[in-house]
Coordinates of C-alpha atoms in Angstrom, one line a residue:
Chain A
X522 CA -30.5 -14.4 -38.4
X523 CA -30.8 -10.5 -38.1
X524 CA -27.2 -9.2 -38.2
X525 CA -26.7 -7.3 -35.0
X526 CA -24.6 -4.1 -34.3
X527 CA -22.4 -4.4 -31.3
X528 CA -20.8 -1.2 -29.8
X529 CA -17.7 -1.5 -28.1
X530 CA -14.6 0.8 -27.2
X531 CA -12.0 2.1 -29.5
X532 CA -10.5 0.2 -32.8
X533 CA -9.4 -3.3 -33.0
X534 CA -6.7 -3.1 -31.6
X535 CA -8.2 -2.7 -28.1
X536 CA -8.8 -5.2 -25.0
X537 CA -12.7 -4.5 -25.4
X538 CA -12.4 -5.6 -29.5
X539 CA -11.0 -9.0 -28.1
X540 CA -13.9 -9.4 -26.0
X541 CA -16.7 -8.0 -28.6
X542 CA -15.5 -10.9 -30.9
X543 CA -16.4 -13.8 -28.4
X544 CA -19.7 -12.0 -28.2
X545 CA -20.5 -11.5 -31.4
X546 CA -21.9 -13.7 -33.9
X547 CA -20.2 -14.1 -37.4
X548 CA -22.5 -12.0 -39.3
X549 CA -22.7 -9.4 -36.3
X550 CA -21.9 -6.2 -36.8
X551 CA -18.9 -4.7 -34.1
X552 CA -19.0 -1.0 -34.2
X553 CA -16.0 1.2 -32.5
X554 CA -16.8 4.3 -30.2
X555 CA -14.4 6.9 -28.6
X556 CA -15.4 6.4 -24.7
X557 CA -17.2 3.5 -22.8
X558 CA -19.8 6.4 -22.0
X559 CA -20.2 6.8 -25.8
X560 CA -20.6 2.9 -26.6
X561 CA -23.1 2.0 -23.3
X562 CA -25.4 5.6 -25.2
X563 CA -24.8 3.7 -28.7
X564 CA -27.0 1.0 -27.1
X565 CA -29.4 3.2 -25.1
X566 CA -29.9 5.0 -27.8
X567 CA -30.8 2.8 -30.5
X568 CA -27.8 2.9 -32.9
X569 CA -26.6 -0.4 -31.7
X570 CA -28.1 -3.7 -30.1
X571 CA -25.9 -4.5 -27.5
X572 CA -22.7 -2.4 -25.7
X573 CA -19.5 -4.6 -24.7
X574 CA -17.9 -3.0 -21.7
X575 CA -15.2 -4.2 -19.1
X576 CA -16.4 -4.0 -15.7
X577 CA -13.8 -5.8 -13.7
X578 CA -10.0 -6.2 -13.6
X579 CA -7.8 -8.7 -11.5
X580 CA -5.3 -6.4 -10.0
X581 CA -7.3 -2.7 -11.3
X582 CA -11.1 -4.1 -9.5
X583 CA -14.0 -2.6 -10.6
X584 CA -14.6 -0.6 -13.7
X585 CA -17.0 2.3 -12.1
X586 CA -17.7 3.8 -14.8
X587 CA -19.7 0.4 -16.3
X588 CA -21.1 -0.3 -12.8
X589 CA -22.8 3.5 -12.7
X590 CA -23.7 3.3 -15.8
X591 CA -25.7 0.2 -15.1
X592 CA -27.3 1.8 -11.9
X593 CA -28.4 4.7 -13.9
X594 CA -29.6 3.3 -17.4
X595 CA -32.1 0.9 -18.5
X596 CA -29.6 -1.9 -19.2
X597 CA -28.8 -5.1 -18.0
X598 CA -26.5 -7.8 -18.1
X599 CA -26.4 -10.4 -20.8
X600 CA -23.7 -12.4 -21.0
X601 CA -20.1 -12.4 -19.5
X602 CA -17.3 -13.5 -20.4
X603 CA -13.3 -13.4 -18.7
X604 CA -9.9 -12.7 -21.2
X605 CA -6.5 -12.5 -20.7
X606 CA -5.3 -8.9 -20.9
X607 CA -1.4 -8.2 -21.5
X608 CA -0.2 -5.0 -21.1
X609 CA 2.8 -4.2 -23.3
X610 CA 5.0 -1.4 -24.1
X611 CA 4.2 -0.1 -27.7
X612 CA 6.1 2.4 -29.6
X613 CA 7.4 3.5 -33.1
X614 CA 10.6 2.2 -35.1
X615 CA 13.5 3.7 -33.0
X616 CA 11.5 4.0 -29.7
X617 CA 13.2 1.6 -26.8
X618 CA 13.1 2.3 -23.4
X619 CA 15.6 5.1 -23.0
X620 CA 13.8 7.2 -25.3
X621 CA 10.8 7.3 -24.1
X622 CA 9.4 10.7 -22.4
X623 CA 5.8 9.9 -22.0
X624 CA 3.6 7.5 -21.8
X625 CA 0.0 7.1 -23.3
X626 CA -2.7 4.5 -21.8
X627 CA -6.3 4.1 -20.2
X628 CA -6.5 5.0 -16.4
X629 CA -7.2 1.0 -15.6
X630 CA -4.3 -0.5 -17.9
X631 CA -1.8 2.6 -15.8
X632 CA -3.2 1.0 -12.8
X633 CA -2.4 -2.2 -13.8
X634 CA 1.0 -1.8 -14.3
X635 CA 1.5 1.1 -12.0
X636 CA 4.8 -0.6 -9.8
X637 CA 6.4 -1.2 -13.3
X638 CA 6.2 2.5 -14.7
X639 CA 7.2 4.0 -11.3
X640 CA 10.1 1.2 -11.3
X641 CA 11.4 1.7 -14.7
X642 CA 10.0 5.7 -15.7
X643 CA 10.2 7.3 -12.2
X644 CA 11.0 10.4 -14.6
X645 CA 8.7 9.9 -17.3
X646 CA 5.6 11.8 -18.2
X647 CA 2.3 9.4 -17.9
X648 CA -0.9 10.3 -19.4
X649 CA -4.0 8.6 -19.2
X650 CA -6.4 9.1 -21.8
X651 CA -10.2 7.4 -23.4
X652 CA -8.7 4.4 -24.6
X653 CA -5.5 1.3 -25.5
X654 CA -6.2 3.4 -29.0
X655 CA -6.0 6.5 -28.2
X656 CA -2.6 5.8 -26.6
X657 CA -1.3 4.1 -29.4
X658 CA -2.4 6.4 -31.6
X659 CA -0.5 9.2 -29.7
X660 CA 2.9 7.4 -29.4
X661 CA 4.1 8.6 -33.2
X662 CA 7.4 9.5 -32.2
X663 CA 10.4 7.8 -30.1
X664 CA 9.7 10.0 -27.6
X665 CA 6.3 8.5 -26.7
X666 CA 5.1 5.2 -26.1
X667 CA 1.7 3.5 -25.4
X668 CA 0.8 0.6 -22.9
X669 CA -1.8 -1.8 -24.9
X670 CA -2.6 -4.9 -26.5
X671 CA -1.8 -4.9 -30.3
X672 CA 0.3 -2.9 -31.6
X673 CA -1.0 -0.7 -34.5
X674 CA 0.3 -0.6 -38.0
X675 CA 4.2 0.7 -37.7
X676 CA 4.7 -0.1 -34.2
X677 CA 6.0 -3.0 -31.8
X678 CA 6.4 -4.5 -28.8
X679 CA 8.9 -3.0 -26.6
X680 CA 8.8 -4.6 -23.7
X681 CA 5.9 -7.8 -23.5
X682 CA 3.5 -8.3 -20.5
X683 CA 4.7 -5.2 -18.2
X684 CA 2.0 -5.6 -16.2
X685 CA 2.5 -6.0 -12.4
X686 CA 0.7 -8.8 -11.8
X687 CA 0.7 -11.5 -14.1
X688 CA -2.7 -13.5 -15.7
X689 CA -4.2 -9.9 -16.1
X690 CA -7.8 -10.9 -16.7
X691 CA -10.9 -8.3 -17.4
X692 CA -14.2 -9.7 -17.2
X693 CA -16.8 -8.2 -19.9
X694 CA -20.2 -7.5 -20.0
X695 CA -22.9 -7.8 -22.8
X696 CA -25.2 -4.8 -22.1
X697 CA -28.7 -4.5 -23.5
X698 CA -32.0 -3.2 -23.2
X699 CA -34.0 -6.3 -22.0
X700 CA -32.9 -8.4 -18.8
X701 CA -31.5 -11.8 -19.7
X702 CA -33.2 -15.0 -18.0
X703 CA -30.0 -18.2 -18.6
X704 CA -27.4 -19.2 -17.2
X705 CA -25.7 -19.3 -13.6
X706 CA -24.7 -16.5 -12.2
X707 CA -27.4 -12.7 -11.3
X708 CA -26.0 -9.6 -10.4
X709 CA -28.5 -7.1 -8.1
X710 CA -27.4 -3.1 -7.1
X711 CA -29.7 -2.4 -4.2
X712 CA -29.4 0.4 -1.3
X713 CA -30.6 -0.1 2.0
X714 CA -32.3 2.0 4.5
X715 CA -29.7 3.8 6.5
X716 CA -30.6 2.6 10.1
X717 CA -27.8 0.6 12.0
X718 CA -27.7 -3.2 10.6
X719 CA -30.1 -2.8 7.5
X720 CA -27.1 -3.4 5.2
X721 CA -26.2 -6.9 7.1
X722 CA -29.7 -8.3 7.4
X723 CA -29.5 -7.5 3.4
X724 CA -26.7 -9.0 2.9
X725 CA -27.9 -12.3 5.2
X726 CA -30.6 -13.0 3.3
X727 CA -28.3 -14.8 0.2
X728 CA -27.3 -17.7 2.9
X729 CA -30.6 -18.2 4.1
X730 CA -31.5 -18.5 0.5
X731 CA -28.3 -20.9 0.1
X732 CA -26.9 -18.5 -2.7
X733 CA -23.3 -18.1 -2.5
X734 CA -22.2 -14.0 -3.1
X735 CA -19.1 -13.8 -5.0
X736 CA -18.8 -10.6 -5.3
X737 CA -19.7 -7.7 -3.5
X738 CA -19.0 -3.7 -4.5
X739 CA -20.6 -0.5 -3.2
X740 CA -20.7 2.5 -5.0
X741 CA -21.5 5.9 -4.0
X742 CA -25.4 6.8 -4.1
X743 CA -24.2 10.0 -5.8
X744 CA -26.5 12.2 -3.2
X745 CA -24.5 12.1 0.1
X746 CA -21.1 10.9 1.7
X747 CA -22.2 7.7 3.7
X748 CA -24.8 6.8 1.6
X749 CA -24.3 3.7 -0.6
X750 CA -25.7 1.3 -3.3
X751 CA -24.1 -2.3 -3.6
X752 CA -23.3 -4.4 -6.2
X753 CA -23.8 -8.4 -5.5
X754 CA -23.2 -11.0 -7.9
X755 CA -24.2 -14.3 -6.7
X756 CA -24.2 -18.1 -8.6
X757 CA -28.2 -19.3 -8.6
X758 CA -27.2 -22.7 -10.9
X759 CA -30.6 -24.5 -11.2
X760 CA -32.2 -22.2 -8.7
X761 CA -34.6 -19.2 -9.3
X762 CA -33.6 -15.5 -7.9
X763 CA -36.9 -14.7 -7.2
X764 CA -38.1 -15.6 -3.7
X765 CA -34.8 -13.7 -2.4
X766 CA -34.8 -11.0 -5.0
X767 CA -39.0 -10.2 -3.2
X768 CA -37.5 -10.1 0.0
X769 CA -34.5 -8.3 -0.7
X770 CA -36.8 -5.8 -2.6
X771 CA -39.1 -5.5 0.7
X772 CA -35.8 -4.6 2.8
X773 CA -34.4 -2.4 0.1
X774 CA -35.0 1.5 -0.6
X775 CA -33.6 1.0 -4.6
X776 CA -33.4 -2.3 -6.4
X777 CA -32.9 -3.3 -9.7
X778 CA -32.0 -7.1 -10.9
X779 CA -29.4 -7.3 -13.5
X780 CA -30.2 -10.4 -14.9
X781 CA -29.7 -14.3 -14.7
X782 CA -26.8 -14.6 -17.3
X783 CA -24.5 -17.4 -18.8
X784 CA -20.4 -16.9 -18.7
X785 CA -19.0 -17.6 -22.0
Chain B
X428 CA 5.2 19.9 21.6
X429 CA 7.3 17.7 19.1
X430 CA 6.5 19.5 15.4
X431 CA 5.3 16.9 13.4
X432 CA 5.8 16.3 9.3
X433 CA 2.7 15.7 7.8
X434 CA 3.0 14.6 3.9
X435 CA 0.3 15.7 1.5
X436 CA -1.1 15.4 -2.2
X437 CA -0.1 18.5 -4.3
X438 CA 0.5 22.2 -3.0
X439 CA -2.0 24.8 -0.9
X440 CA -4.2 24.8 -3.9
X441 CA -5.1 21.2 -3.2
X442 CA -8.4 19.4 -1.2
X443 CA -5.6 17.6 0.2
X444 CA -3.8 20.9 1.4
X445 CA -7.3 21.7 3.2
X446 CA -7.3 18.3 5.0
X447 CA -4.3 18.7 6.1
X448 CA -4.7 22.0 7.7
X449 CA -7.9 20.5 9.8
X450 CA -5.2 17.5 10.9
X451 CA -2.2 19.3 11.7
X452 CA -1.5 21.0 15.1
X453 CA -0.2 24.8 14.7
X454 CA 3.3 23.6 15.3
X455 CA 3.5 20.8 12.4
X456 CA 5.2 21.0 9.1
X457 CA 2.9 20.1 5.9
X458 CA 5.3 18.8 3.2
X459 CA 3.5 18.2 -0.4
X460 CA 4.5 15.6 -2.9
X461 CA 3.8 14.9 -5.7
X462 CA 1.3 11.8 -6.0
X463 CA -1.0 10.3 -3.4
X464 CA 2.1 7.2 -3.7
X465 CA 4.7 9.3 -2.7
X466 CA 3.0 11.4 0.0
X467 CA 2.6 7.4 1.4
X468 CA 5.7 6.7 1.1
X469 CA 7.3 9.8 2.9
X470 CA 5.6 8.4 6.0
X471 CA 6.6 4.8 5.6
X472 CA 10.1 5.5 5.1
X473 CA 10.3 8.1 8.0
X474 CA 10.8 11.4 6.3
X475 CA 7.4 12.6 7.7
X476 CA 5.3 11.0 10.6
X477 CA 2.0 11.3 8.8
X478 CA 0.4 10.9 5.5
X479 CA -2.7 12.9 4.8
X480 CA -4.8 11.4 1.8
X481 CA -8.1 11.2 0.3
X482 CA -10.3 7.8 0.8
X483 CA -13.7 8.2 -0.6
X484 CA -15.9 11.0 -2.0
X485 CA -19.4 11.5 -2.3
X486 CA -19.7 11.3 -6.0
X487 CA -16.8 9.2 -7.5
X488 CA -16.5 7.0 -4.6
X489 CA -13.2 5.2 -3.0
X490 CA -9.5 6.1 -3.5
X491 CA -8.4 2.9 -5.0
X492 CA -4.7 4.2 -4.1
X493 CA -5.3 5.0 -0.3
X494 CA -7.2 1.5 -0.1
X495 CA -4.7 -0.3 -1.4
X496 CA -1.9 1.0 0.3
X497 CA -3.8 0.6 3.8
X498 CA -3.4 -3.2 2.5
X499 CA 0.0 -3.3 1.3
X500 CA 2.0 -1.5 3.7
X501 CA 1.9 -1.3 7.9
X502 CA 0.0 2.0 7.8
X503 CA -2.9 2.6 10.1
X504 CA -5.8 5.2 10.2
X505 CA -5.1 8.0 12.8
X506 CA -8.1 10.0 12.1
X507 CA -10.3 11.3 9.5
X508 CA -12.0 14.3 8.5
X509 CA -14.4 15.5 5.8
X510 CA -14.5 18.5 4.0
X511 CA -16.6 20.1 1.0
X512 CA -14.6 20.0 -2.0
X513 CA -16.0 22.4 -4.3
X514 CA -14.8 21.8 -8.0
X515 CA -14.2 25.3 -9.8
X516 CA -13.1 25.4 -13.7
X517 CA -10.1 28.1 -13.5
X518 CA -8.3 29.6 -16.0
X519 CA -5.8 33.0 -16.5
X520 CA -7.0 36.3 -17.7
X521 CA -8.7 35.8 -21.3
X522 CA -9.8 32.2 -20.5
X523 CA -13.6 31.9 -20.8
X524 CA -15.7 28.8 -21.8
X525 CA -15.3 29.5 -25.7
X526 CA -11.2 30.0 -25.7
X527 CA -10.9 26.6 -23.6
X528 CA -9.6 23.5 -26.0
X529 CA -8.2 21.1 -23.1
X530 CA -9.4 20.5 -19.8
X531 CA -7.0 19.5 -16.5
X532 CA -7.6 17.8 -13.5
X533 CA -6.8 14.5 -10.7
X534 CA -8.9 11.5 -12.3
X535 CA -11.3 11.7 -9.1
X536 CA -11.8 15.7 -10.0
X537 CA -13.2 14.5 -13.7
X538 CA -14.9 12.0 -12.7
X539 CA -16.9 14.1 -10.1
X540 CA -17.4 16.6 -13.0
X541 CA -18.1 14.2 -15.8
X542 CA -21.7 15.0 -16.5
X543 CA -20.6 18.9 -16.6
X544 CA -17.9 18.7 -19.3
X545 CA -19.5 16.2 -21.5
X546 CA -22.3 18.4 -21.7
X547 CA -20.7 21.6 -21.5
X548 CA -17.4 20.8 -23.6
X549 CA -18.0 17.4 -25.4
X550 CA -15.1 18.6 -27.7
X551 CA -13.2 19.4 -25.5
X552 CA -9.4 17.3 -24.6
X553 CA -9.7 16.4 -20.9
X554 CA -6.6 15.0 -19.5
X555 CA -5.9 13.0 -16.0
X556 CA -2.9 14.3 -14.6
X557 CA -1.1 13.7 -10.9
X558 CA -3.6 16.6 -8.5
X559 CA -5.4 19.0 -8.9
X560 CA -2.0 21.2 -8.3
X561 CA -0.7 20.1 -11.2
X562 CA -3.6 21.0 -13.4
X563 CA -3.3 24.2 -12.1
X564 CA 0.0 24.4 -13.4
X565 CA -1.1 23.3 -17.1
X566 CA -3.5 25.6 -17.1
X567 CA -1.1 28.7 -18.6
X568 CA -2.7 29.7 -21.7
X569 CA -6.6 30.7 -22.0
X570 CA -6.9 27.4 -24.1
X571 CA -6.2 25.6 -21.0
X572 CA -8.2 25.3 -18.0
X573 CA -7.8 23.4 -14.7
X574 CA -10.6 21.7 -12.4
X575 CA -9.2 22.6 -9.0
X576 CA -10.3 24.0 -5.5
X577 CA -8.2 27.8 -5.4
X578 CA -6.8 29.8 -8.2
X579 CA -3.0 29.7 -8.4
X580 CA -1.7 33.0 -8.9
X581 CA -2.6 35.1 -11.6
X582 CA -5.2 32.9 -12.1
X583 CA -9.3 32.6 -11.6
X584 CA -12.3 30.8 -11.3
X585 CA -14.6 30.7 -15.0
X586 CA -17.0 28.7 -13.4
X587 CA -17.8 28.3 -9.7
X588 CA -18.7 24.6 -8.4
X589 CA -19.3 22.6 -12.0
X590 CA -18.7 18.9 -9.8
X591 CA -22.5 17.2 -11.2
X592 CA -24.0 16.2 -7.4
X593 CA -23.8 19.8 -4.8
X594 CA -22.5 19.5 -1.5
X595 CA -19.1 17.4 -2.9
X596 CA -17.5 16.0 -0.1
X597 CA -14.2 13.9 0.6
X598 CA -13.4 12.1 3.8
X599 CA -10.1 12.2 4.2
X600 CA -7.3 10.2 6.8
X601 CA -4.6 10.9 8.4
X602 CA -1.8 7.6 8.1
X603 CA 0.8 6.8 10.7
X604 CA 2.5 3.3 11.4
X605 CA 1.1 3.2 14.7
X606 CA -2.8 1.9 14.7
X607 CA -4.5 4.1 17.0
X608 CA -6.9 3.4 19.9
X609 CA -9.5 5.9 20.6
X610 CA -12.5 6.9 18.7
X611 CA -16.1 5.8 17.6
X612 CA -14.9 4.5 14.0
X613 CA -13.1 1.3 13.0
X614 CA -11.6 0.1 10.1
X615 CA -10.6 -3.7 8.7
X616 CA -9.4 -5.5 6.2
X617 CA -9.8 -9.1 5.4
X618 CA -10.3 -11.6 2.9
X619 CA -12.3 -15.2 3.3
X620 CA -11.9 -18.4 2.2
X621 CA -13.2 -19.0 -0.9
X622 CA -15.7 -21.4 -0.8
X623 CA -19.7 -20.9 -0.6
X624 CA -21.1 -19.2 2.4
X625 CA -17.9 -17.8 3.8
X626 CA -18.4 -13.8 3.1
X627 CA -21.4 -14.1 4.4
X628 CA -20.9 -16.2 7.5
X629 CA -17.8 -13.3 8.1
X630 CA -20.4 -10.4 7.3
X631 CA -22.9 -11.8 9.8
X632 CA -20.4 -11.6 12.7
X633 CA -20.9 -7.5 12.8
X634 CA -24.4 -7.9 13.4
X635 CA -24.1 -10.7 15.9
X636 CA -21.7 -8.7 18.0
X637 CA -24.4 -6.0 18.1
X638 CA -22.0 -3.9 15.4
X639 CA -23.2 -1.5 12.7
X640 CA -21.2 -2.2 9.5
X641 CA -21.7 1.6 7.5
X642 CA -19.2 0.7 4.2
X643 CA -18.2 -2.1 2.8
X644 CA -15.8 -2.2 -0.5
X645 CA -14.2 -4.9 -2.3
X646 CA -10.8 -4.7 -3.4
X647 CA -8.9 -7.2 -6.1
X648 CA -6.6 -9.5 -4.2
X649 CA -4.6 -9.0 -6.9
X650 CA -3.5 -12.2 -7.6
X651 CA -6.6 -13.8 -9.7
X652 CA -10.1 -12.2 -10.8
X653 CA -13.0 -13.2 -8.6
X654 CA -10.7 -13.3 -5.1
X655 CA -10.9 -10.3 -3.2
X656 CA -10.1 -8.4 0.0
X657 CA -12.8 -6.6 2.1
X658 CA -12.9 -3.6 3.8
X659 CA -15.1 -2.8 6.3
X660 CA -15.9 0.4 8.3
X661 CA -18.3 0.0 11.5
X662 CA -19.5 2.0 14.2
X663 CA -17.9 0.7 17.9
X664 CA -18.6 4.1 20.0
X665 CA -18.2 2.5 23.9
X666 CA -17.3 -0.8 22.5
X667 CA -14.6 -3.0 22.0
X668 CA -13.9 -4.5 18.2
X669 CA -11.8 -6.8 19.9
X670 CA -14.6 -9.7 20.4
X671 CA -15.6 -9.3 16.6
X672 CA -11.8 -8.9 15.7
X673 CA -10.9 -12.5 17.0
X674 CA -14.0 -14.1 15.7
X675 CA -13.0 -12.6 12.2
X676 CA -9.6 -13.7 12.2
X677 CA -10.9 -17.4 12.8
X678 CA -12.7 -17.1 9.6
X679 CA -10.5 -14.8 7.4
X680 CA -7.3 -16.2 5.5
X681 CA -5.9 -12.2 5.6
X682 CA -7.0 -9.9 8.3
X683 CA -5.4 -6.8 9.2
X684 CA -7.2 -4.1 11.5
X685 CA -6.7 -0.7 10.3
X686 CA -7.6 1.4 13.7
X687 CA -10.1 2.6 15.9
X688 CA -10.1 6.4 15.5
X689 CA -12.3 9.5 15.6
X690 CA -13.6 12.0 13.1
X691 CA -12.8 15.5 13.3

């Protein structure tokens, strides 16, 4: 078996190295990049197989920045798979919550625990920045302190599972270059013609085809206010996508299938 | 004419600022916070009648904030407006693209921006702070720059208009805790049952009641991943919601309508 190279964001210490590991078989190859732009290029690019990317958070929603990305690029969706994400409190030796000035973490884990900082820092100094890593590589000093998963060598836990609703659960995505064809559950971005009710007879065509829409997300088309693509993910266990996928292709101005994938 | 207390994102350097202008009547009193949260919360707890905040722009898409708020507390759209938000990089005297080593601005500003500095400053720091106004305030020392709307004093603009799609826009509403009644626009929110079918069977009842859906965005319930809340903007001009409204509420397991209001 070829070894594969899998990008993913930051070090190991991060939510998105958890999830690169279910992905990834043993003699893969999991390679760390500074931004989720940077590891989603690593695969377009060449320099890896596959980019691992969080898409969606229970209480943060959507990661747009995956969702664009898959809009824009030639990538699909391969596999998925759903982890348990606890936030905690991370800081140095001598760091405890009264010492604490500022505090380092990725916009969606801030997000997720958003009612705790403003509860227990109202006064405290919040910085978002690429990355879990990047925080905790940043909180070097008592004054400082990072929200993330692991803490890093010569830190620890100052306060466990701060986030603000608890089960906090990202679902990931195994990006590539060539559509995937197993599995369940097909995602689709489309937009429709902007003429009044082209968006609901879209979206009525996945009852009439008996396929249940969990999920559905628009995004700006990027060109005007008003103007929209959507996201659908829908289950199609032992059914094809194809007979609705033409005629949602004939109602649609922009389509492209993400792929027929298995959740792991 | 009673003067009114309308609470705001930021200072008169702010989008938000410009919003507020088009909303407030020559007698009312604009008072500016610091987060979109607290601006919120000035109008929920009485210490101004309205909250002026940002909902969706053209290129980064919703405010997760304002949507979530419009959920979570008994706030209801007055009005809305949109203006062009232009996206300048500004600096102070001896700031030019060479001398700049960190970058400032709201999350929403970046994001608009992103293609611009990744191509234009890929080594650059960027870092997400509270507005746009407080970027502007960072930005002190030519190593600094802000993404903002106006120069601050003593300040001014190194680049004009660096957000990646032209013609920027934000639509922005007015909050009160009274839902208004006038107007062309409505807004809901509402979550369905979660078995097969029911998002669509609750979808279908806007074009069944002869109304055009023109956005609809998925929110995290926030209480497990895959359950969400919808919310749904359609066109009612010379019609009441209220046929649709009770039909909804039959079929949703959370429904809350958010107002029926015009655009100015």
């Amino acid at each position: 078996m070829r070894t594969e190279r899998l990008a993913y964001l930051g070090d190991r210490y991060t939510h998105t190295y958890a999830a690169a590991l279910k992905f990834a078989a043993k003699t893969d190859e999991l390679v760390g990049y500074h931004t989720i732009f940077q590891s989603i290029n690593a695969a377009l690019g060449g320099e890896c197989d596959y980019a691992v990317a969080p898409i969606e958070n229970s209480c943060g929603g959507s990661v747009t920045d995956t969702l664009d990305a898959l809009r824009a690029y030639p990538l699909f969706i391969r596999k998925e798979t759903v982890i348990h994400v606890p936030q905690h409190l991370i800081g140095v030796a001598g760091a405890d919550k009264n010492s604490i000035r500022t505090i380092y973490s990725h916009p969606q884990a801030l997000a997720q625990c958003d009612g705790y900082i403003r509860a227990e820092f109202p006064d405290v100094e919040v910085i978002a920045v690429s990355s879990t890593a990047e925080a905790l590589s940043l909180a070097r000093d008592p004054s400082k302190a990072a929200i993330a998963r692991t803490p890093s060598e010569g830190q620890h836990i100052i306060e466990n599972e701060v986030e603000d609703v608890k089960n906090n659960s990202t679902r990931f995505v195994l990006l590539g270059k060539e559509p995937a064809d197993g599995g369940d559950k097909c995602s689709v971005v489309f937009e429709t013609p902007n003429k009044p009710g082209a968006l609901t007879e879209a979206l009525s065509l996945f009852g009439e085809h008996g396929l249940n829409m969990t999920k559905i997300e628009s995004r700006p088309h990027k060109s005007e206010l008003g103007r929209y693509v959507f996201f659908v993910d829908f289950e199609c266990a032992g059914q094809s996508p194809d007979a609705l996928l033409r005629e949602l292709a004939s109602r649609a101005t922009e389509l492209k299938f993400l792929g027929k994938y298995s959740c792991i």
